[in-house]
Amino acid sequence: MKAMVNRCPSCGGTLQFDSASGKLKCPYCESVFDPGSIQTMTDAGEVTMPSEEAVLSEEVNPESSPVKTESAGKEKKKNAKDGKMDAVVYTCPNCGAEITCTELAAVEYCLYCGSFVTLQKHMTRIRKPDLILPFAIDQEACRNKYSFMLARNLYAPSEFRKKEFLNRFKGIYIPFWTYEYTYGPNVQLDGVTTKQKGDYLYEQHYDIFLKVDGKLDGVSFDASSNFDDTISSKLAPFERAKMKPFDASYIYGYFADTADVEENVYRRDADQDVRDKIWREVTANIDTGKVKTKKPDVNQFDETFHVQKKAKLSMLPVWFLTWRKDDRVAYSVVNGDTGKIYAEIPIDIKRYLGISLLTAVILFCLLNLTVTFNVSMMLKIALFFSLLTLILYQVQTNKMVQRITHTEDKGYLAKNGSEKTQAVKKSAVEQAFSWLWDHKKELGIGLFALLGFLAEAVLPILFFGFYLVIPAVVLYVLARIVTSYRILKDKRIFLDVSGSVTAMIMSGVILFMDPAADIFYYAMAVFSMAAIAFTAVCTMLRYNDLVTRPVPHFFERTEGSTK
């Protein structure tokens, strides 16, 4: 068995990796050590340990434990052969997320579900990473960058600005699959020239021989089903040139997630990305005159370029902040190398309403001095904003469908192929490719919208042209909202859009009837603005649902992981 040792040789204090100096530093005696200079892992076959608790809390001193050399040698060969290592893993009892950590005080809080709870610890075998990119940004610099970004967000909840909340930023190493490719040295491509004579087209083919010696890194994909692919993609790129061979000492003072997604999950995406890069690089450096070089198809490309592939497990640095309210969480993450930020920040509805009201008063005063609207124009403006809020609401619900079906998170889908997930995926496909029902209706609505547009653009003299376009667009948007409802199963959707829909219908009726009394226009304008405000607030609430997510549940991890 292996137990991690992170004690200062001088005073016995807990060592931590210092991102500013790139060294191991003792906060007690301020001793500094190079990473890897201290034996961070001790091989022990049959070892007399002080206690099991000492092993699990990583307080084992390799020099104080009698080791049987033969058993230790066998264990070392075993670990080298299967590419795995023993490690202390902490599991959250609430959500099932698994991390490793060397800072005992940090295991009373779960990054993924935001619970203040004592994590359960046990020894297990995990896949040993190949590379690691050390933290280059410390917690203070991370907080400063995040605060600067937050200062430009007027609607962020006040809690996000509190110092005690920002102090909950935790450094975590996220496992990523990094794909490396080499190609060459001898490549033979097909070239062709074409020439037309009369009714005949003549082709002349050539063999193009190239000497190339290339090496490329494909994109990196996170290897943890805990970490959403949509979040990890926002943090890219990481500087691969700074990566170092994995050494456990770089993790001192930080969390580290465990890899549980196989490298073949993202292999096709990485292959496609690299094939495009190889083709661009090779063809950019050759001049064949009038001979056009033919790109090999997917099945022949790797063989033509003699592509050799290798996937390495890399640990990449991320500063992680979790905000939790009731049964929903929001994540803010910062690239621990470049400082790039991705933040899920909900809207404080009270702040939104207050700032919006103040802005409306200022605009009213300015427009009242410069612009004059007649009563008919007021209703048309209300009609436009009603349609705009409806479209914005539809966009939010569509994004919520993508979130709930995890359509962009291959890692999650690969590790959570349960019947529940399969059913949700089937519903999403059914909505997108239902040629017998949904597609037929939307095609008819789209045709109706096209006819209305032509009537408005080609025959503007026709009075009914304008009244064809708006209903067609409204019906199309409503059809998309109904499609989203069939997946989300949230009846609040119909209540949310009732304000804008009612405002559009009634405004259209008043404009069509064109009553002589202005009181009808004024009354409908006031009603429409109130209805629009209602739908706008509901849109903000759905936005908050979008940027937050239900408390995660990772207990369904299945066999076949890289742990």
Coordinates of C-alpha atoms in Angstrom, one line a residue:
M1 CA 0.0 0.0 0.0
K2 CA 1.1 3.6 -0.6
A3 CA 0.4 6.4 1.8
M4 CA 1.0 10.1 1.0
V5 CA 3.5 11.9 3.1
N6 CA 3.3 15.7 3.2
R7 CA 5.2 16.6 6.4
C8 CA 8.0 19.1 6.6
P9 CA 11.3 17.4 7.4
S10 CA 12.4 20.3 9.6
C11 CA 9.4 20.7 11.9
G12 CA 6.8 18.1 10.9
G13 CA 4.3 20.8 9.7
T14 CA 2.0 20.2 6.8
L15 CA 3.7 21.3 3.5
Q16 CA 1.8 23.2 0.9
F17 CA 2.5 24.0 -2.7
D18 CA 3.2 27.7 -3.2
S19 CA 2.0 28.8 -6.7
A20 CA 4.0 32.1 -6.5
S21 CA 7.4 30.4 -6.1
G22 CA 6.5 27.0 -7.5
K23 CA 8.0 25.4 -4.4
L24 CA 6.8 23.4 -1.4
K25 CA 6.5 25.7 1.6
C26 CA 6.0 25.0 5.3
P27 CA 3.7 27.7 6.8
Y28 CA 5.2 27.1 10.3
C29 CA 9.0 27.2 9.9
E30 CA 8.9 28.7 6.4
S31 CA 11.2 26.1 5.0
V32 CA 11.1 25.7 1.2
F33 CA 11.6 22.6 -0.8
D34 CA 11.6 21.7 -4.5
P35 CA 8.7 19.5 -5.6
G36 CA 9.8 15.9 -5.9
S37 CA 12.8 16.4 -3.6
I38 CA 10.9 14.9 -0.7
Q39 CA 9.7 11.3 -1.0
T40 CA 6.1 11.8 -1.3
M41 CA 5.0 8.2 -1.7
T42 CA 6.2 5.3 0.4
D43 CA 5.9 1.7 -0.7
A44 CA 4.7 -0.6 2.0
G45 CA 3.9 -4.3 1.6
E46 CA 3.2 -5.6 5.1
V47 CA 3.7 -2.5 7.2
T48 CA 3.1 -2.0 10.9
M49 CA 1.3 1.2 10.9
P50 CA 0.5 3.3 14.0
S51 CA -3.2 3.0 13.2
E52 CA -5.6 2.9 10.3
E53 CA -6.6 6.5 11.1
A54 CA -3.0 7.6 10.6
V55 CA -3.0 6.0 7.1
L56 CA -6.2 7.6 6.1
S57 CA -5.2 11.0 7.4
E58 CA -1.9 10.7 5.4
E59 CA 0.3 11.0 8.5
V60 CA 2.5 8.0 7.9
N61 CA 6.2 8.5 8.2
P62 CA 8.0 6.1 5.9
E63 CA 11.1 6.1 8.1
S64 CA 9.3 5.0 11.2
S65 CA 7.5 2.0 9.6
P66 CA 9.4 -1.3 9.1
V67 CA 9.1 -2.4 5.5
K68 CA 9.5 -5.9 4.1
T69 CA 11.7 -5.2 1.1
E70 CA 10.4 -8.2 -0.9
S71 CA 6.8 -7.2 -0.5
A72 CA 7.5 -3.6 -1.2
G73 CA 9.3 -4.5 -4.4
K74 CA 6.3 -6.6 -5.5
E75 CA 3.9 -3.8 -4.8
K76 CA 6.1 -1.3 -6.6
K77 CA 6.2 -3.5 -9.7
K78 CA 2.5 -4.1 -9.6
N79 CA 1.8 -0.4 -9.5
A80 CA 4.2 0.3 -12.3
K81 CA 2.6 -2.4 -14.4
D82 CA -1.1 -1.4 -14.1
G83 CA -0.5 2.4 -14.0
K84 CA -2.5 2.9 -10.8
M85 CA -1.7 4.0 -7.3
D86 CA -3.3 3.8 -3.9
A87 CA -4.7 7.0 -2.6
V88 CA -7.0 8.4 0.1
V89 CA -10.3 9.3 -1.5
Y90 CA -13.0 11.4 0.3
T91 CA -16.6 10.8 -0.7
C92 CA -19.4 13.2 0.0
P93 CA -22.3 11.4 1.8
N94 CA -24.8 13.9 0.2
C95 CA -24.0 13.7 -3.5
G96 CA -21.4 11.0 -3.9
A97 CA -18.6 13.2 -5.4
E98 CA -15.2 11.8 -4.9
I99 CA -12.0 13.8 -4.4
T100 CA -8.5 13.4 -3.0
C101 CA -7.1 15.9 -0.6
T102 CA -4.0 16.4 1.6
E103 CA -5.4 19.2 3.7
L104 CA -7.4 17.7 6.6
A105 CA -9.4 20.9 7.3
A106 CA -10.7 20.9 3.7
V107 CA -12.6 17.7 4.0
E108 CA -15.5 19.3 5.9
Y109 CA -16.9 20.9 2.8
C110 CA -18.0 19.4 -0.6
L111 CA -17.2 21.5 -3.6
Y112 CA -19.8 20.0 -5.9
C113 CA -23.0 20.1 -3.7
G114 CA -21.9 23.0 -1.4
S115 CA -22.6 21.0 1.7
F116 CA -20.7 21.6 5.0
V117 CA -20.3 18.0 5.9
T118 CA -17.6 15.6 7.0
L119 CA -16.5 13.7 3.9
Q120 CA -16.1 9.9 4.3
K121 CA -12.6 8.7 3.6
H122 CA -11.2 5.4 2.4
M123 CA -8.2 3.9 0.6
T124 CA -8.7 2.9 -3.0
R125 CA -6.7 2.6 -6.2
I126 CA -6.9 5.3 -8.8
R127 CA -5.3 5.8 -12.2
K128 CA -2.0 7.6 -11.7
P129 CA -1.9 10.8 -13.8
D130 CA 0.9 11.3 -16.3
L131 CA 1.2 15.1 -16.3
I132 CA 0.3 18.0 -14.0
L133 CA 0.0 21.7 -14.6
P134 CA 0.8 23.4 -11.2
F135 CA -1.2 26.4 -10.0
A136 CA 0.2 29.7 -11.2
I137 CA -2.5 31.8 -9.6
D138 CA -2.9 31.9 -5.8
Q139 CA -6.2 32.3 -4.0
E140 CA -5.8 36.0 -3.4
A141 CA -5.2 36.7 -7.1
C142 CA -8.1 34.5 -7.9
R143 CA -10.4 36.5 -5.6
N144 CA -9.2 39.8 -7.0
K145 CA -9.9 38.7 -10.6
Y146 CA -13.3 37.4 -9.7
S147 CA -14.2 40.6 -7.7
F148 CA -13.2 42.7 -10.7
M149 CA -15.5 40.7 -12.9
L150 CA -18.3 40.8 -10.4
A151 CA -18.1 44.6 -10.1
R152 CA -19.5 44.9 -13.7
N153 CA -22.5 42.6 -12.8
L154 CA -25.2 44.9 -11.5
Y155 CA -27.7 42.2 -10.8
A156 CA -25.5 39.7 -8.8
P157 CA -26.8 38.8 -5.3
S158 CA -25.2 40.7 -2.5
E159 CA -23.9 37.5 -1.0
F160 CA -21.5 37.1 -4.0
R161 CA -19.7 40.3 -2.9
K162 CA -19.1 39.3 0.7
K163 CA -15.5 38.5 1.7
E164 CA -16.4 35.4 3.6
F165 CA -18.1 34.0 0.5
L166 CA -15.1 34.7 -1.7
N167 CA -12.8 33.0 0.8
R168 CA -14.6 29.8 -0.1
F169 CA -12.7 29.6 -3.3
K170 CA -10.9 26.2 -3.3
G171 CA -8.1 25.0 -5.5
I172 CA -8.8 21.7 -7.2
Y173 CA -6.9 19.7 -9.8
I174 CA -9.4 18.4 -12.5
P175 CA -8.3 15.3 -14.5
F176 CA -8.3 15.9 -18.3
W177 CA -7.5 13.6 -21.1
T178 CA -4.8 15.2 -23.3
Y179 CA -4.4 13.6 -26.7
E180 CA -1.0 13.6 -28.4
Y181 CA -0.5 12.7 -32.1
T182 CA 2.6 12.2 -34.3
Y183 CA 2.5 11.7 -38.0
G184 CA 4.9 11.0 -40.9
P185 CA 7.7 10.8 -41.9
N186 CA 6.6 9.5 -45.4
V187 CA 3.2 10.6 -46.8
Q188 CA 1.8 9.8 -50.2
L189 CA -1.2 11.9 -51.3
D190 CA -3.4 11.8 -54.4
G191 CA -3.3 14.8 -56.7
V192 CA -5.6 15.5 -59.7
T193 CA -5.9 18.0 -62.5
T194 CA -9.1 18.5 -64.6
K195 CA -9.4 19.7 -68.2
Q196 CA -12.5 19.9 -70.3
K197 CA -12.6 19.3 -74.0
G198 CA -15.9 19.6 -75.6
D199 CA -18.4 17.5 -73.7
Y200 CA -15.7 15.5 -71.9
L201 CA -14.0 16.2 -68.7
Y202 CA -10.5 14.7 -68.4
E203 CA -8.8 14.0 -65.1
Q204 CA -5.1 13.3 -64.7
H205 CA -4.0 11.8 -61.4
Y206 CA -0.6 12.2 -59.7
D207 CA 1.2 10.7 -56.7
I208 CA 2.5 13.3 -54.3
F209 CA 5.3 12.2 -52.0
L210 CA 6.0 14.3 -48.9
K211 CA 8.5 14.1 -46.1
V212 CA 6.8 15.4 -42.9
D213 CA 7.6 15.0 -39.2
G214 CA 4.8 16.4 -37.1
K215 CA 3.6 16.4 -33.6
L216 CA 0.3 17.8 -32.4
D217 CA -1.6 18.0 -29.2
G218 CA -5.4 17.7 -29.6
V219 CA -7.8 19.4 -27.4
S220 CA -8.2 18.3 -23.8
F221 CA -11.4 17.0 -22.3
D222 CA -12.1 16.6 -18.6
A223 CA -12.0 13.0 -17.4
S224 CA -14.4 13.6 -14.4
S225 CA -18.1 13.0 -14.7
N226 CA -18.5 15.4 -11.7
F227 CA -17.2 18.3 -13.8
D228 CA -19.6 19.4 -16.5
D229 CA -18.1 19.5 -20.0
T230 CA -19.7 22.8 -20.8
I231 CA -17.8 24.3 -17.8
S232 CA -14.5 22.8 -18.7
S233 CA -14.7 24.0 -22.3
K234 CA -15.2 27.6 -21.0
L235 CA -11.8 27.4 -19.2
A236 CA -9.8 26.3 -22.2
P237 CA -7.1 26.6 -23.2
F238 CA -4.5 25.5 -20.6
E239 CA -0.8 26.0 -21.5
R240 CA 0.5 22.5 -22.2
A241 CA 4.1 23.7 -22.4
K242 CA 4.1 24.3 -18.6
M243 CA 3.0 20.8 -17.8
K244 CA 5.3 18.6 -15.7
P245 CA 5.6 14.9 -15.0
F246 CA 3.1 14.1 -12.3
D247 CA 4.3 14.4 -8.8
A248 CA 2.0 14.2 -5.8
S249 CA 3.7 17.0 -4.0
Y250 CA 2.1 19.6 -6.4
I251 CA -1.3 18.6 -4.9
Y252 CA -0.3 19.6 -1.3
G253 CA -2.8 22.1 0.0
Y254 CA -5.3 21.5 -2.9
F255 CA -8.1 19.1 -3.8
A256 CA -7.9 16.7 -6.7
D257 CA -10.8 15.1 -8.5
T258 CA -10.7 11.5 -9.5
A259 CA -10.8 10.4 -13.1
D260 CA -13.8 8.2 -13.9
V261 CA -14.3 8.8 -17.6
E262 CA -12.5 6.5 -20.1
E263 CA -10.3 8.2 -22.7
N264 CA -12.2 6.7 -25.7
V265 CA -15.3 8.8 -24.8
Y266 CA -13.7 11.8 -26.4
R267 CA -11.4 10.1 -28.9
R268 CA -13.5 10.7 -31.9
D269 CA -13.8 14.5 -31.2
A270 CA -10.0 14.7 -30.6
D271 CA -9.3 12.7 -33.8
Q272 CA -11.5 15.0 -35.9
D273 CA -9.9 18.1 -34.5
V274 CA -6.4 16.8 -35.1
R275 CA -7.1 15.6 -38.7
D276 CA -8.2 19.1 -39.6
K277 CA -5.1 20.6 -38.1
I278 CA -2.8 18.1 -39.8
W279 CA -4.4 18.7 -43.2
R280 CA -4.1 22.5 -42.8
E281 CA -0.5 22.3 -41.8
V282 CA 0.6 19.9 -44.5
T283 CA -1.2 21.6 -47.4
A284 CA -0.1 25.1 -46.3
N285 CA 3.5 24.1 -46.8
I286 CA 3.3 22.5 -50.3
D287 CA 3.0 24.1 -53.7
T288 CA 1.6 21.7 -56.3
G289 CA 0.7 24.3 -58.9
K290 CA -2.4 23.4 -60.8
V291 CA -2.5 19.9 -59.2
K292 CA -5.2 19.8 -56.5
T293 CA -4.5 17.7 -53.5
K294 CA -7.2 15.4 -52.5
K295 CA -7.9 15.0 -48.8
P296 CA -8.1 11.3 -47.7
D297 CA -11.4 10.2 -46.3
V298 CA -11.8 9.5 -42.6
N299 CA -11.2 5.8 -42.9
Q300 CA -7.9 6.3 -44.8
F301 CA -6.6 9.5 -43.2
D302 CA -4.7 7.9 -40.3
E303 CA -3.1 5.2 -42.5
T304 CA -2.1 7.8 -45.1
F305 CA -0.3 10.0 -42.6
H306 CA 0.8 7.2 -40.3
V307 CA -0.8 8.8 -37.3
Q308 CA 0.3 7.5 -34.0
K309 CA -2.0 8.3 -31.0
K310 CA -1.5 8.6 -27.3
A311 CA -3.7 9.8 -24.5
K312 CA -2.3 11.1 -21.3
L313 CA -4.1 11.8 -18.1
S314 CA -3.3 15.4 -17.0
M315 CA -4.2 17.2 -13.8
L316 CA -5.1 20.8 -14.6
P317 CA -5.6 23.6 -12.0
V318 CA -9.0 25.2 -11.3
W319 CA -10.2 27.5 -8.6
F320 CA -13.7 26.4 -7.6
L321 CA -16.5 28.4 -5.8
T322 CA -19.9 26.9 -5.0
W323 CA -23.0 28.9 -4.2
R324 CA -25.9 27.0 -2.8
K325 CA -29.5 28.1 -2.1
D326 CA -32.1 25.5 -1.0
D327 CA -31.6 22.5 -3.4
R328 CA -29.8 24.3 -6.2
V329 CA -26.1 25.2 -6.7
A330 CA -24.2 27.6 -9.0
Y331 CA -20.5 27.2 -9.9
S332 CA -17.9 29.9 -10.5
V333 CA -14.6 28.6 -11.8
V334 CA -11.3 30.2 -12.6
N335 CA -8.5 28.8 -14.7
G336 CA -5.6 28.3 -12.2
D337 CA -3.1 28.9 -14.9
T338 CA -4.4 31.7 -17.1
G339 CA -7.0 33.3 -14.8
K340 CA -9.9 32.8 -17.3
I341 CA -13.2 33.0 -15.5
Y342 CA -16.5 31.2 -16.1
A343 CA -19.2 32.1 -13.6
E344 CA -22.8 31.0 -13.1
I345 CA -24.3 34.1 -11.4
P346 CA -28.0 34.2 -10.7
I347 CA -30.0 37.5 -10.8
D348 CA -31.1 39.2 -7.7
I349 CA -34.8 40.0 -8.7
K350 CA -35.1 42.9 -6.2
R351 CA -31.9 44.5 -7.6
Y352 CA -33.2 43.9 -11.1
L353 CA -36.5 45.5 -10.5
G354 CA -35.0 48.5 -8.7
I355 CA -32.4 49.2 -11.3
S356 CA -34.9 48.6 -14.1
L357 CA -37.4 51.0 -12.5
L358 CA -34.8 53.7 -12.1
T359 CA -33.7 53.2 -15.7
A360 CA -37.3 53.4 -17.0
V361 CA -37.9 56.7 -15.2
I362 CA -34.7 58.2 -16.6
L363 CA -35.6 57.1 -20.2
F364 CA -39.1 58.3 -19.8
C365 CA -37.9 61.8 -18.8
L366 CA -35.4 61.9 -21.7
L367 CA -37.8 60.6 -24.3
N368 CA -40.6 62.9 -23.1
L369 CA -38.4 65.9 -23.9
T370 CA -37.4 64.7 -27.4
V371 CA -39.8 62.2 -28.8
T372 CA -43.6 62.1 -29.1
F373 CA -45.6 58.9 -29.7
N374 CA -49.2 58.7 -30.8
V375 CA -51.5 56.2 -29.1
S376 CA -51.3 53.7 -32.0
M377 CA -47.5 53.7 -32.0
M378 CA -47.5 53.0 -28.2
L379 CA -49.4 49.8 -28.8
K380 CA -47.1 48.8 -31.6
I381 CA -44.1 49.3 -29.3
A382 CA -45.8 47.2 -26.6
L383 CA -46.5 44.5 -29.2
F384 CA -42.9 44.5 -30.2
F385 CA -41.6 44.2 -26.6
S386 CA -44.2 41.4 -25.9
L387 CA -42.8 39.4 -28.8
L388 CA -39.2 40.1 -27.7
T389 CA -39.8 38.9 -24.1
L390 CA -41.5 35.8 -25.5
I391 CA -38.5 35.0 -27.7
L392 CA -36.1 35.5 -24.8
Y393 CA -38.2 33.2 -22.7
Q394 CA -38.1 30.5 -25.4
V395 CA -34.3 30.8 -25.6
Q396 CA -34.1 30.3 -21.9
T397 CA -36.3 27.2 -21.9
N398 CA -34.3 25.8 -24.9
K399 CA -31.1 26.1 -22.9
M400 CA -32.7 24.5 -19.9
V401 CA -33.6 21.5 -22.1
Q402 CA -29.9 21.2 -23.1
R403 CA -28.9 21.4 -19.5
I404 CA -31.4 18.7 -18.2
T405 CA -30.6 16.3 -21.1
H406 CA -26.8 16.8 -20.8
T407 CA -26.6 16.9 -24.6
E408 CA -23.3 18.7 -24.4
D409 CA -21.7 16.7 -21.6
K410 CA -20.4 13.5 -23.0
G411 CA -18.5 12.6 -19.8
Y412 CA -21.7 12.7 -17.8
L413 CA -23.7 10.6 -20.4
A414 CA -20.8 8.1 -20.6
K415 CA -20.8 7.5 -16.8
N416 CA -24.6 7.8 -16.2
G417 CA -26.2 5.6 -18.8
S418 CA -29.0 4.7 -16.4
E419 CA -32.6 4.1 -17.6
K420 CA -33.6 7.6 -16.4
T421 CA -30.8 9.2 -18.5
Q422 CA -31.7 7.1 -21.5
A423 CA -35.4 8.2 -21.2
V424 CA -34.5 11.8 -21.1
K425 CA -32.1 11.4 -24.1
K426 CA -34.9 9.7 -26.0
S427 CA -37.3 12.5 -25.3
A428 CA -34.8 15.1 -26.6
V429 CA -34.3 13.1 -29.8
E430 CA -38.0 12.7 -30.2
Q431 CA -38.5 16.4 -30.0
A432 CA -35.8 17.2 -32.5
F433 CA -36.5 14.5 -35.1
S434 CA -40.2 13.8 -34.8
W435 CA -41.1 14.0 -38.5
L436 CA -44.6 12.7 -37.9
W437 CA -45.7 15.3 -35.4
D438 CA -43.5 18.1 -34.2
H439 CA -41.7 18.7 -37.5
K440 CA -44.9 18.7 -39.4
K441 CA -46.4 21.3 -37.3
E442 CA -43.3 23.5 -37.2
L443 CA -43.0 23.2 -41.0
G444 CA -46.5 24.4 -41.4
I445 CA -45.9 27.3 -39.0
G446 CA -42.7 28.2 -40.8
L447 CA -44.6 28.3 -44.1
F448 CA -47.2 30.5 -42.6
A449 CA -44.5 32.8 -41.3
L450 CA -42.9 32.9 -44.8
L451 CA -46.2 33.8 -46.4
G452 CA -46.7 36.5 -43.9
F453 CA -43.2 37.9 -44.5
L454 CA -43.8 37.9 -48.3
A455 CA -47.1 39.7 -47.8
E456 CA -45.4 42.3 -45.7
A457 CA -42.3 42.8 -47.9
V458 CA -43.6 42.2 -51.4
L459 CA -47.1 43.6 -51.0
P460 CA -46.9 46.3 -48.3
I461 CA -50.0 47.9 -49.6
L462 CA -52.1 45.0 -48.3
F463 CA -53.4 45.8 -44.9
F464 CA -53.4 42.3 -43.6
G465 CA -49.6 41.7 -44.4
F466 CA -48.4 43.0 -41.0
Y467 CA -51.0 41.0 -39.2
L468 CA -49.8 37.8 -40.8
V469 CA -46.2 38.1 -39.8
I470 CA -46.7 38.7 -36.0
P471 CA -49.1 35.7 -35.5
A472 CA -46.9 33.4 -37.5
V473 CA -43.8 34.3 -35.4
V474 CA -45.8 34.0 -32.2
L475 CA -47.2 30.6 -33.1
Y476 CA -43.7 29.3 -34.0
V477 CA -42.2 30.5 -30.7
L478 CA -45.1 29.0 -28.8
A479 CA -44.6 25.7 -30.6
R480 CA -41.0 25.7 -29.5
I481 CA -42.0 26.5 -25.9
V482 CA -44.5 23.6 -25.9
T483 CA -41.8 21.3 -27.2
S484 CA -39.6 22.4 -24.3
Y485 CA -42.4 21.8 -21.9
R486 CA -42.8 18.2 -23.1
I487 CA -39.2 17.6 -21.8
L488 CA -39.1 19.9 -18.7
K489 CA -42.6 18.9 -17.5
D490 CA -42.9 22.3 -15.7
K491 CA -46.4 23.7 -15.8
R492 CA -45.1 27.2 -14.7
I493 CA -44.0 27.7 -18.3
F494 CA -47.6 28.3 -19.5
L495 CA -48.2 30.8 -16.6
D496 CA -44.9 32.6 -17.4
V497 CA -45.8 33.3 -21.0
S498 CA -49.4 34.2 -20.4
G499 CA -48.5 37.8 -19.8
S500 CA -46.9 38.5 -23.1
V501 CA -49.3 36.3 -25.1
T502 CA -52.3 38.1 -23.6
A503 CA -50.7 41.5 -24.2
M504 CA -50.1 40.7 -27.9
I505 CA -53.6 39.3 -28.5
M506 CA -55.4 42.3 -26.9
S507 CA -53.0 44.8 -28.4
G508 CA -53.6 43.3 -31.8
V509 CA -57.4 43.4 -31.3
I510 CA -57.3 47.1 -30.4
L511 CA -55.1 47.9 -33.4
F512 CA -57.3 46.0 -35.7
M513 CA -60.6 47.6 -34.4
D514 CA -59.0 51.1 -34.2
P515 CA -61.5 52.6 -31.7
A516 CA -62.0 56.3 -31.8
A517 CA -61.6 56.8 -28.0
D518 CA -57.9 57.1 -26.9
I519 CA -58.7 55.7 -23.5
F520 CA -58.8 52.2 -25.0
Y521 CA -55.2 52.7 -26.3
Y522 CA -53.9 54.1 -23.1
A523 CA -55.6 51.4 -21.0
M524 CA -54.2 48.6 -23.2
A525 CA -50.7 50.2 -23.3
V526 CA -50.6 50.2 -19.4
F527 CA -52.0 46.6 -19.3
S528 CA -49.4 45.4 -21.9
M529 CA -46.5 47.0 -20.1
A530 CA -47.6 45.3 -16.9
A531 CA -48.0 41.9 -18.7
I532 CA -44.6 42.3 -20.3
A533 CA -43.0 43.1 -16.9
F534 CA -44.6 39.9 -15.5
T535 CA -43.1 37.7 -18.3
A536 CA -39.8 39.5 -18.0
V537 CA -39.6 38.7 -14.3
C538 CA -40.5 35.1 -15.0
T539 CA -37.8 35.0 -17.7
M540 CA -35.3 36.2 -15.0
L541 CA -36.5 33.4 -12.7
R542 CA -36.0 30.8 -15.5
Y543 CA -32.6 32.3 -16.1
N544 CA -31.8 31.7 -12.4
D545 CA -32.9 28.1 -12.9
L546 CA -30.6 27.9 -15.9
V547 CA -27.5 29.3 -14.2
T548 CA -28.1 27.1 -11.2
R549 CA -28.5 23.3 -11.2
P550 CA -30.1 20.7 -8.9
V551 CA -27.7 19.5 -6.2
P552 CA -25.7 16.8 -8.1
H553 CA -26.0 13.1 -7.4
F554 CA -23.0 11.0 -8.3
F555 CA -23.9 7.7 -6.6
E556 CA -24.5 5.9 -9.8
R557 CA -20.9 5.5 -10.8
T558 CA -20.5 2.2 -12.6
E559 CA -17.8 -0.3 -13.2
G560 CA -15.3 0.3 -15.9
S561 CA -14.0 3.6 -14.6
T562 CA -10.3 4.5 -14.5
K563 CA -10.3 4.5 -10.7

